[in-house]
CSV table of C-alpha atoms in Angstrom, one decimal:
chain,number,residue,atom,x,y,z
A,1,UNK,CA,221.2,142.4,133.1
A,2,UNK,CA,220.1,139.6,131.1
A,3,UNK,CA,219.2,136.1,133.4
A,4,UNK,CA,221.0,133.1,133.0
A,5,UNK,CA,219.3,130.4,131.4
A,6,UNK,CA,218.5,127.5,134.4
A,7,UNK,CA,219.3,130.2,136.6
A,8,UNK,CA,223.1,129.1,137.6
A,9,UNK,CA,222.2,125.7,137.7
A,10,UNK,CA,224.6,122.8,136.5
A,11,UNK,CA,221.1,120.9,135.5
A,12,UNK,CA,217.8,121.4,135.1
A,13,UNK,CA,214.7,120.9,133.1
A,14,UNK,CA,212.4,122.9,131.7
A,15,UNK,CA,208.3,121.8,131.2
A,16,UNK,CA,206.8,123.8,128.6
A,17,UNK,CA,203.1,124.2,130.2
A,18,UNK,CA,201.3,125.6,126.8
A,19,UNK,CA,202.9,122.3,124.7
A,20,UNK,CA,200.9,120.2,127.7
A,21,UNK,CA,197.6,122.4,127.2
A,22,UNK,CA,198.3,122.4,123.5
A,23,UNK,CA,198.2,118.3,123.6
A,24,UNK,CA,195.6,118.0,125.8
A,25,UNK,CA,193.2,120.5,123.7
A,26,UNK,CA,194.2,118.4,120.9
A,27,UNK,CA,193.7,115.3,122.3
A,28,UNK,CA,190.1,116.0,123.7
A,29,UNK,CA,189.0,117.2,120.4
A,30,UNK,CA,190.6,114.0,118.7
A,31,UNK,CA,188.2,111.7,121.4
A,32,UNK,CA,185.5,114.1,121.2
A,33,UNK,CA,182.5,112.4,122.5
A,34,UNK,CA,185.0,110.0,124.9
A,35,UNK,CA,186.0,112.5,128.0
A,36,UNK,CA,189.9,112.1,128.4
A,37,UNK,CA,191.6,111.4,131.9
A,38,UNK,CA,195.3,113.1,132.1
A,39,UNK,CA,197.4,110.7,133.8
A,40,UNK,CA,199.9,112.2,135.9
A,41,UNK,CA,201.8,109.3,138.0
A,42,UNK,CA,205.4,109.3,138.5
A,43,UNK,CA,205.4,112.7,138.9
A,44,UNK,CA,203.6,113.9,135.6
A,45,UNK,CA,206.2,111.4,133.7
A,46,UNK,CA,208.9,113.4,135.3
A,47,UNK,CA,207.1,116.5,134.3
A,48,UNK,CA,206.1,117.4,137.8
A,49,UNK,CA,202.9,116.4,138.6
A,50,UNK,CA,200.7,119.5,140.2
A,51,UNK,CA,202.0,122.2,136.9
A,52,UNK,CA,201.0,119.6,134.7
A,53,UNK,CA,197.4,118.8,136.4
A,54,UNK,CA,196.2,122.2,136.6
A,55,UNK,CA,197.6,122.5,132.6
A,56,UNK,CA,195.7,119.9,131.7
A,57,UNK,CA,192.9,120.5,134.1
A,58,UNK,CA,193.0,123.6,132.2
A,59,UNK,CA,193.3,122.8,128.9
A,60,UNK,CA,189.4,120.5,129.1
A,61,UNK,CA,190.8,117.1,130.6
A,62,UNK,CA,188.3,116.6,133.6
A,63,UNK,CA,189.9,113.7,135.0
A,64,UNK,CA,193.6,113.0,136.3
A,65,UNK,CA,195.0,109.5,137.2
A,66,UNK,CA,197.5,108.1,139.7
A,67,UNK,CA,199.1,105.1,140.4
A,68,UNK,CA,200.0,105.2,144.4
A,69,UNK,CA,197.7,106.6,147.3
A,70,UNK,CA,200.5,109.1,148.0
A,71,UNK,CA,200.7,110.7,144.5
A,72,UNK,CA,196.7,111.6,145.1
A,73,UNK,CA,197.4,112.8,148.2
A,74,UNK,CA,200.0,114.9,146.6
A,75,UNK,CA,197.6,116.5,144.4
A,76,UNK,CA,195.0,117.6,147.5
A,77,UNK,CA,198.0,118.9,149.5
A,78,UNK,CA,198.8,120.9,146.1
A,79,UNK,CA,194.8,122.3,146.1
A,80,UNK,CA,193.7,120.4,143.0
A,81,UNK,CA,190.1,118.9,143.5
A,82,UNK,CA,189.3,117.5,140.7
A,83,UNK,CA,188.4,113.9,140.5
A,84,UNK,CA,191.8,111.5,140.4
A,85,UNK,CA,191.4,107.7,140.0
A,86,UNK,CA,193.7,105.9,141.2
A,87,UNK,CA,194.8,103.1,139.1
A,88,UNK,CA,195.0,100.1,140.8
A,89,UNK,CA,193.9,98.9,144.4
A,90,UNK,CA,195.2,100.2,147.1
A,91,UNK,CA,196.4,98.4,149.8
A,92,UNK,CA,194.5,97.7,152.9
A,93,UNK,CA,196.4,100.0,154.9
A,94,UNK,CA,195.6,103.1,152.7
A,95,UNK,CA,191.9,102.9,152.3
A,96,UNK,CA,191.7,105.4,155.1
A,97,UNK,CA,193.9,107.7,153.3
A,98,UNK,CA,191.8,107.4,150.0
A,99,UNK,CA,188.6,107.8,151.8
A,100,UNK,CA,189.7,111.0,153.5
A,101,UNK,CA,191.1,112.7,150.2
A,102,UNK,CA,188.8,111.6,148.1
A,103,UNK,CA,189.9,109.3,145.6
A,104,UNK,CA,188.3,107.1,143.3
A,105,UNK,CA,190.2,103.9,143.5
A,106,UNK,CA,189.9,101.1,141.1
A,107,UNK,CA,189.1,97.7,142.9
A,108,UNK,CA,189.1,94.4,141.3
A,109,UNK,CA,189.4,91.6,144.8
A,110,UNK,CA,186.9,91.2,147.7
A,111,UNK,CA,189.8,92.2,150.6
A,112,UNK,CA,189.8,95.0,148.7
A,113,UNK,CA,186.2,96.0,148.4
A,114,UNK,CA,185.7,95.0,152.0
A,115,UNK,CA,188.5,97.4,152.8
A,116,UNK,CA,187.0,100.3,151.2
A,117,UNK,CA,183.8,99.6,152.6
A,118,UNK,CA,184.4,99.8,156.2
A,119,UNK,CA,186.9,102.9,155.6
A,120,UNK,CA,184.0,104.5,154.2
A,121,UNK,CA,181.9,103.4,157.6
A,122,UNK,CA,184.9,104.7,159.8
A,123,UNK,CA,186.0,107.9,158.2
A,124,UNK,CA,183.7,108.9,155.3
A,125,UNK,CA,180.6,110.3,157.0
A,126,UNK,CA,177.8,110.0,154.7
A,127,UNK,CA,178.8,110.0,151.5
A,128,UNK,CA,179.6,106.7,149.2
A,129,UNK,CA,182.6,106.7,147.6
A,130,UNK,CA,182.6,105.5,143.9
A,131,UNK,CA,185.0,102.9,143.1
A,132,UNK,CA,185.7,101.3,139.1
A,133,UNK,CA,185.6,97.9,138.6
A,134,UNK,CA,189.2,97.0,136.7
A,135,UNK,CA,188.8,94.0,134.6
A,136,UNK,CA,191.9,91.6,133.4
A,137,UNK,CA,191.5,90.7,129.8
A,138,UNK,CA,194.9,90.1,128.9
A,139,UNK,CA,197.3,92.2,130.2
A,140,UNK,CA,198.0,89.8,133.6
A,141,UNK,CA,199.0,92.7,135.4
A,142,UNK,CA,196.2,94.1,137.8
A,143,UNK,CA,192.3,93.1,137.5
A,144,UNK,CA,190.1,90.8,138.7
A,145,UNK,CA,189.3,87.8,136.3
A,146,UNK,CA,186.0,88.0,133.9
A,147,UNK,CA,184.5,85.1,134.9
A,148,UNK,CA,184.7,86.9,138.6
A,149,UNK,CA,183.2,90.2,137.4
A,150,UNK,CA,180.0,90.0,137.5
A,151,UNK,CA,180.0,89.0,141.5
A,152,UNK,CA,182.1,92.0,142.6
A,153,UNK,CA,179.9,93.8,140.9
A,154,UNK,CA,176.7,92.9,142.8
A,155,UNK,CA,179.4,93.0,146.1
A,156,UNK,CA,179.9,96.6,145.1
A,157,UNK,CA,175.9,96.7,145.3
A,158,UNK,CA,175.3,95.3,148.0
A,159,UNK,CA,177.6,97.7,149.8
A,160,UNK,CA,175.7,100.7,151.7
A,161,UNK,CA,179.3,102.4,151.8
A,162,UNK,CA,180.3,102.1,148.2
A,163,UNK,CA,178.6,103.1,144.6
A,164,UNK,CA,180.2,101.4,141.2
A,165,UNK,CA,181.0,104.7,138.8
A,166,UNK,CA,182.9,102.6,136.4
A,167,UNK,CA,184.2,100.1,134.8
A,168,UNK,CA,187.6,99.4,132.8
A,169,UNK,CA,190.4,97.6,131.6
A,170,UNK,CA,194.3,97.6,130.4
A,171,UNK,CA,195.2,96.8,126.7
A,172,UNK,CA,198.6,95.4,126.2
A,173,UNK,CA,199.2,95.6,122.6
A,174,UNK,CA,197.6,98.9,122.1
A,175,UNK,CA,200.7,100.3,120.7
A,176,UNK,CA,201.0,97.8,117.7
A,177,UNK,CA,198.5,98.9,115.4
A,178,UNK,CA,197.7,95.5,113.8
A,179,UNK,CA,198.3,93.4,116.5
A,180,UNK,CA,195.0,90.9,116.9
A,181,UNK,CA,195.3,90.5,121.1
A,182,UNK,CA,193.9,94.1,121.5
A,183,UNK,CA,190.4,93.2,119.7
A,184,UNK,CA,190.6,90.2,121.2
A,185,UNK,CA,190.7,92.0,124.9
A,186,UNK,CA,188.1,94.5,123.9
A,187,UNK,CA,185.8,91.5,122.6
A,188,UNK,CA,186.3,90.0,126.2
A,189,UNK,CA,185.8,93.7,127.9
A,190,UNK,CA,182.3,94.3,125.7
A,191,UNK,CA,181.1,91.0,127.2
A,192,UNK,CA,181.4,91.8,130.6
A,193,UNK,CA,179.6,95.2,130.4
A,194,UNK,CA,176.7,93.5,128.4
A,195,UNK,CA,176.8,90.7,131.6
A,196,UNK,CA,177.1,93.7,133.9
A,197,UNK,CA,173.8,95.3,132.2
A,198,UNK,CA,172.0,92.4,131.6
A,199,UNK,CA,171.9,91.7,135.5
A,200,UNK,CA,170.2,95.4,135.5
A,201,UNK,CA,173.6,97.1,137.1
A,202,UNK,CA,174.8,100.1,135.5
A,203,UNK,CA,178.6,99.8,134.7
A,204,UNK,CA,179.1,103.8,134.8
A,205,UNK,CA,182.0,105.2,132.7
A,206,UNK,CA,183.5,102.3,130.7
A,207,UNK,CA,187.2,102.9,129.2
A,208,UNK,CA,189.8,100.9,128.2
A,209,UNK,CA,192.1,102.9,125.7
A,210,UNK,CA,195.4,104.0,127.0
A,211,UNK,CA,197.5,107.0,124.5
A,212,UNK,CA,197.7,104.3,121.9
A,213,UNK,CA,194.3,103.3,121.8
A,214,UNK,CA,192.8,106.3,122.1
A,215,UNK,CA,194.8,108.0,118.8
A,216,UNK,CA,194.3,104.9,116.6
A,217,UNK,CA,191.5,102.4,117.7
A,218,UNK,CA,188.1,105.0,118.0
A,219,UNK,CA,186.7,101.2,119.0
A,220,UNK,CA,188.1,101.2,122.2
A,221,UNK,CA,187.7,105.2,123.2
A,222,UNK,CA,183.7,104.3,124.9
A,223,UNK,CA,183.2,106.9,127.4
A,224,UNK,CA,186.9,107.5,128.6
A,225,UNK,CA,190.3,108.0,127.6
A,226,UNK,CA,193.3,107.4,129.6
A,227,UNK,CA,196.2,110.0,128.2
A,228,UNK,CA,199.5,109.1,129.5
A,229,UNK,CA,202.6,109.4,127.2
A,230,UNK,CA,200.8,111.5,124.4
A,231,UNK,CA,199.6,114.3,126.8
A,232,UNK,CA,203.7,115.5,127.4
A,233,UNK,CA,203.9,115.2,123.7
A,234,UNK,CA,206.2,111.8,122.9
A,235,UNK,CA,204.5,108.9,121.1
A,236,UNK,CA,203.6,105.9,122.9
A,237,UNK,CA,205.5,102.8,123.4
A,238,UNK,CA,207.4,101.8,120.2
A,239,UNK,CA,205.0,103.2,117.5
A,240,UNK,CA,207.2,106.2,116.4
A,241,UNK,CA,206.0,107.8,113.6
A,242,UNK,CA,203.3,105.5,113.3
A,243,UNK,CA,201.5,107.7,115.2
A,244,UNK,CA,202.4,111.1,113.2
A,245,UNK,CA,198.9,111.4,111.4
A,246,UNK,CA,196.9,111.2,114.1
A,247,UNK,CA,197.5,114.7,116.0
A,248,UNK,CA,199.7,116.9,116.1
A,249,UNK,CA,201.9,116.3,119.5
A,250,UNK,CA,204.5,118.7,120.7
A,251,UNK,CA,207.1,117.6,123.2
A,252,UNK,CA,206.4,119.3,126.4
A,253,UNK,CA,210.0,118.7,129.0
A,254,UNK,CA,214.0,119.8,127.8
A,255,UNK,CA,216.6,118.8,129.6
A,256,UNK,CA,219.8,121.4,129.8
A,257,UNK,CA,223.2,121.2,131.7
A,258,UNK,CA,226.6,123.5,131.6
A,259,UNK,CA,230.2,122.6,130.1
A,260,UNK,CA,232.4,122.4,133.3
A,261,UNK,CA,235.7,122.1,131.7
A,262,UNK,CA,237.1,122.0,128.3
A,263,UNK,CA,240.3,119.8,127.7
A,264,UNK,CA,242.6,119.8,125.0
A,265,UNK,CA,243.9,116.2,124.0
A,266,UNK,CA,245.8,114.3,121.9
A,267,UNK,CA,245.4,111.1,119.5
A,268,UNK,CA,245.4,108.6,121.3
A,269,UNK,CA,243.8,109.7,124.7
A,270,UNK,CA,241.0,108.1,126.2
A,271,UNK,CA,238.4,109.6,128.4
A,272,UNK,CA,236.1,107.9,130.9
A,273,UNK,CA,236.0,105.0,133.5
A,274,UNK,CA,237.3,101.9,131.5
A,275,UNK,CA,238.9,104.2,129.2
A,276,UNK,CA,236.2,102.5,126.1
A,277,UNK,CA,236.6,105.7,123.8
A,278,UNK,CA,240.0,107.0,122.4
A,279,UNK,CA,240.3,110.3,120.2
A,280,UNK,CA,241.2,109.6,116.5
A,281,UNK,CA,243.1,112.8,116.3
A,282,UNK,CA,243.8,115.7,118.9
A,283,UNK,CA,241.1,117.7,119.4
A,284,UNK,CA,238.5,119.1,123.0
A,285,UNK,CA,236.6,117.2,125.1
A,286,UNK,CA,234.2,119.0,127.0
A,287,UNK,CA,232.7,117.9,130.5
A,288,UNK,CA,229.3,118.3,130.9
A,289,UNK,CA,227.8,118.8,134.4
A,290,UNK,CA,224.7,116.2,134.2
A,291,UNK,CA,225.1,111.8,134.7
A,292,UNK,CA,223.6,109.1,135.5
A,293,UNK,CA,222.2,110.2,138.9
A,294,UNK,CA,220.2,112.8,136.8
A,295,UNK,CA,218.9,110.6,134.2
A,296,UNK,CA,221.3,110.1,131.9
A,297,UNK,CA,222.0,106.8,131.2
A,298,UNK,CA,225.4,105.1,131.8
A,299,UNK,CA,225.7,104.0,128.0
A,300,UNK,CA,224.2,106.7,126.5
A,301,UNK,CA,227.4,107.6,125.1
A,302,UNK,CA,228.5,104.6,124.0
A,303,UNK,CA,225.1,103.6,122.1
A,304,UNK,CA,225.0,106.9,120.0
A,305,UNK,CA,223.9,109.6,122.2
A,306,UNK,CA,224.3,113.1,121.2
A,307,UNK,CA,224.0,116.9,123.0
A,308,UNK,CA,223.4,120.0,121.0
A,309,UNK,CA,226.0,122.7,121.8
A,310,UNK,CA,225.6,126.2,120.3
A,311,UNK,CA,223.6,124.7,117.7
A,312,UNK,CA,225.5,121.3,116.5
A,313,UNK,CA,224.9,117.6,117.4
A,314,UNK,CA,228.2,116.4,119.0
A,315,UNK,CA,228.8,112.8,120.4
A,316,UNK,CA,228.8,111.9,124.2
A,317,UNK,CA,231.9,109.6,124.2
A,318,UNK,CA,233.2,107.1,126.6
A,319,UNK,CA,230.7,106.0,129.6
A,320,UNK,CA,228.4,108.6,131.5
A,321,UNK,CA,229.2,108.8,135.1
A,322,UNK,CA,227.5,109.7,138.6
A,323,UNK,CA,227.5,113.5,138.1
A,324,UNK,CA,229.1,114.3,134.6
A,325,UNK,CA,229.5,113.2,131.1
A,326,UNK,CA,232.2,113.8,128.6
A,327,UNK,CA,231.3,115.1,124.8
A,328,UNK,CA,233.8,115.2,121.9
A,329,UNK,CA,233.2,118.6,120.8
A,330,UNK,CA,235.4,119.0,117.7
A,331,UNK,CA,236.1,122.2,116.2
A,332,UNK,CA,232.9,123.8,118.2
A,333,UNK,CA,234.5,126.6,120.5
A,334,UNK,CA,232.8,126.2,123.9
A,335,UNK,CA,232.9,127.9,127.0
A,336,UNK,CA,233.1,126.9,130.5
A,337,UNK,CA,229.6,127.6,131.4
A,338,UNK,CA,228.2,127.1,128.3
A,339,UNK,CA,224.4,125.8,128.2
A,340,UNK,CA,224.1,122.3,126.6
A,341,UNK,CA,221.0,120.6,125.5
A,342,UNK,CA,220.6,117.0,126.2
A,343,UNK,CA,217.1,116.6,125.3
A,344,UNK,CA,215.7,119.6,123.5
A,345,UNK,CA,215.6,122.2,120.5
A,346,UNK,CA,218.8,124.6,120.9
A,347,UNK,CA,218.9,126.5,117.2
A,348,UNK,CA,217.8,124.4,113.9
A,349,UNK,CA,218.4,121.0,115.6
A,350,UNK,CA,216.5,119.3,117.8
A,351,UNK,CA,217.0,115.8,120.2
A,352,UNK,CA,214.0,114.3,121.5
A,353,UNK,CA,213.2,111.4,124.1
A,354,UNK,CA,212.2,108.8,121.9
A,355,UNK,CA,215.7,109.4,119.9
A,356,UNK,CA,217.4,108.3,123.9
A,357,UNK,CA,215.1,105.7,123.6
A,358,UNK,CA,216.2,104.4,120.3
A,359,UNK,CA,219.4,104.5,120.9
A,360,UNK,CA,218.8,102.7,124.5
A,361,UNK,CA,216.5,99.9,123.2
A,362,UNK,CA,213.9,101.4,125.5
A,363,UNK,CA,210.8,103.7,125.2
A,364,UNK,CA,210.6,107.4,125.8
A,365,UNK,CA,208.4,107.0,129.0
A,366,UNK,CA,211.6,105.5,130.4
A,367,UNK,CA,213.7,108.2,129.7
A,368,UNK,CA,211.1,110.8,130.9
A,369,UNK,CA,210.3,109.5,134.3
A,370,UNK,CA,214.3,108.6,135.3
A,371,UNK,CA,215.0,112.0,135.4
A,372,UNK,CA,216.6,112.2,138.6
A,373,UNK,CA,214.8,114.0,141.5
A,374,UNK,CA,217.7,116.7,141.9
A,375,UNK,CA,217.1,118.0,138.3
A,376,UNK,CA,215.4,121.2,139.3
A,377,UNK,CA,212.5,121.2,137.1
A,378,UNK,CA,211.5,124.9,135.7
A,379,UNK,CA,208.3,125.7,134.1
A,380,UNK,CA,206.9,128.4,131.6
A,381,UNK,CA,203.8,128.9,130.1
C-alpha cells in the first residue's frame, strides 16, 4: 500500500535536508577562506531548528547562531555541541543559563559584561567563557557605540571570568548592492579593530556580513560569515534575482495542505467573510484545509496568491481565514483529499516564498518563519 503524502495530515511541511547541505556546501566554498556561521533562530526560519543544525553542521558550517537564550538551550537539550553565538545580549537573568550550556553570547554594555562575569564566578568552574564584542555602526538596533568600544574591550580584559573571542557588527543595507551606508559601516567597523589592535588586544574572529554581504561584498566576509536566509535557499531581503549569479541556492521548506470540499457555484456567488470575491461564471470552488493560523496570510488571496493543484496554478479567492482558504479551481477536477501545494514544486510549476512575499509587499523570511507552530513539519534527506 502506497503512503499518503503528509501522512493524513490536513497541513504540513516538508524540509528538504540535502537542499540545506547542498546550500551550506555551497556557501562555504563561495567564503572560502571566511568560516560561515548557520544561523538557525526562530526555529531554523521555520525550518525546524535541531534537523537543520546538524545539516548544516554536516554539510562544513562550524558555527550556528541564535537569537534568545532558550533557542541555545534548545539545541544542547537536542545533543548538538557545537559552538552557538548567541546574537545579542542576554538579559541579566539568563547569564546563568548561558554559562551552564555553554554559549557564546555577544555583549556590547557594562551590566552586561558584569553579568556574565560573576555567572561565570558562580556557575562556570574554571573555565572563561568567550564573549564577542557587537559594535553599532549604523544599524541602531543592538551594539554598543564606537566611541565606547575600545573600553569594554579592556573591561572584557580585565575580567579573570571572561576571554574576548570576537568581534562584529550588523549591516543594514547589505541587501542593496549599491547602496553607499554599507561601506560606510564597514569603514567605521575597520577602525575599531585597528583601535582594538593598536592597544595590543586581539579582537578574535571579526565578521560583519550577513547572507547579503557575504554573496556579493567579499570586503566584508573577514574571518566569518553569518548565513541566515541563503542557507534554506531564498534570497535575502528584497534583492531577488540580484542575487542569481552568485550561487546556486535551492529552496529547502514546501508547504502542502488537502482539498476539504469542492463546491459547485453559480455566477454571481461570492465566497469568503465579507464576500470581496464573486465568480464571473459558474464554475468549483475548492476548500483548502490550511489559513491564517498556519501561515497563510489573510490577504494572500486577494493580493494574487496562487496554489498548485495536480499540476496548474489556480487563484486563492476571497479572504484566507483561521483554518481554511478557498481556491477557484476552474475546469481542474479535484478530489476531496486531494494534496495542494501552497509553497512548492508539484509537476512543471513551481511557487516559491519570495513569490508570497511579492505579492505581500514583504520578504521571504517573513513568510518562512510565520508558519504556524501546528504545521507538522516533515523532513527527508
Amino acid at each position: 500500500m502506497t503512503q499518503r503524502r503528509g501522512g493524513g495530515r490536513a497541513v504540513w511541511s516538508e524540509v528538504d535536508l540535502d537542499a540545506v547541505r547542498d546550500n551550506v556546501r555551497a556557501l562555504c566554498e563561495l567564503v572560502a577562506p571566511a568560516q560561515m556561521l548557520a544561523v538557525v533562530k526562530a526555529n531554523g526560519y521555520g525550518h525546524g531548528a535541531a534537523p537543520v543544525a546538524r545539516a548544516a553542521l554536516e554539510a562544513g558550517a562550524p558555527w550556528l547562531g541564535v537569537a534568545r537564550v532558550e533557542e541555545g538551550v534548545q539545541l544542547r537539550s537536542h545533543g548538538i555541541d557545537a559552538p552557538v553565538l548567541l546574537l545579542s545580549e542576554p538579559p541579566v537573568s539568563a547569564a546563568e543559563a548561558v554559562v551552564t550550556h555553554s554559549i557564546t553570547p555577544v555583549v556590547y554594555t557594562q551590566a552586561g559584561i558584569d553579568a556574565l562575569a560573576k555567572a561565570v564566578a558562580s556557575f562556570g568552574g574554571k573555565d572563561r567563557l568567550s564573549v564577542h564584542l557587537k559594535v553599532d555602526t549604523g544599524m541602531h538596533r543592538v551594539g554598543c557605540d564606537p566611541s565606547a568600544a575600545l573600553a569594554l574591550v579592556e573591561r572584557i580584559h580585565a575580567s579573570t571570568e571572561l576571554d574576548l573571542a570576537g568581534v562584529c557588527t550588523h549591516l543594514a543595507v547589505a541587501d542593496e548592492p549599491d547602496h553607499p551606508y554599507t561601506d560606510q559601516q564597514l569603514a567605521q567597523f575597520d577602525a575599531v579593530i585597528e583601535a582594538v589592535r593598536a592597544a595590543g588586544h586581539d579582537p578574535g574572529i571579526v565578521h560583519a556580513a550577513n547572507s547579503a554581504a557575504a554573496l556579493r561584498n567579499p570586503g566584508a566576509r573577514h574571518d566569518l560569515v553569518r548565513i541566515g536566509i541563503a542557507m534554506y535557499g531564498l534570497p535575502p531581503g528584497l534583492a531577488g534575482d540580484r542575487y542569481a549569479g552568485s550561487v546556486t541556492l535551492r529552496p529547502a521548506l514546501s508547504l502542502h495542505a488537502r482539498v476539504m470540499m469542492v463546491r459547485e457555484l453559480d455566477a454571481g456567488e461570492r465566497v469568503s467573510y465579507g464576500l470581496r470575491y464573486e465568480l464571473e461564471r459558474p464554475g468549483r470552488i475548492a476548500t483548502v484545509s490550511a489559513g491564517y493560523a498556519d501561515g497563510v496570510p489573510r490577504s494572500l488571496g486577494l493580493s494574487g496568491g496562487e496554489v498548485l493543484v495536480r499540476g496548474h496554478r489556480r487563484p486563492i479567492v476571497g479572504i484566507v481565514t483561521m483554518d481554511q482558504l478557498m481556491v477557484d479551481v476552474g475546469d481542474v477536477v479535484v478530489d476531496v483529499g486531494e494534496e495542494v501545494v501552497l509553497i512548492g514544486r508539484q509537476g512543471d510549476d513551481e511557487i516559491t516564498a519570495t513569490e508570497w512575499a511579492d505579492h505581500l509587499d514583504t520578504i521571504s523570511y517573513e513568510v518562512v518563519t510565520g508558519i504556524g507552530a501546528r504545521v507538522a513539519r516533515t523532513y527527508k534527506g
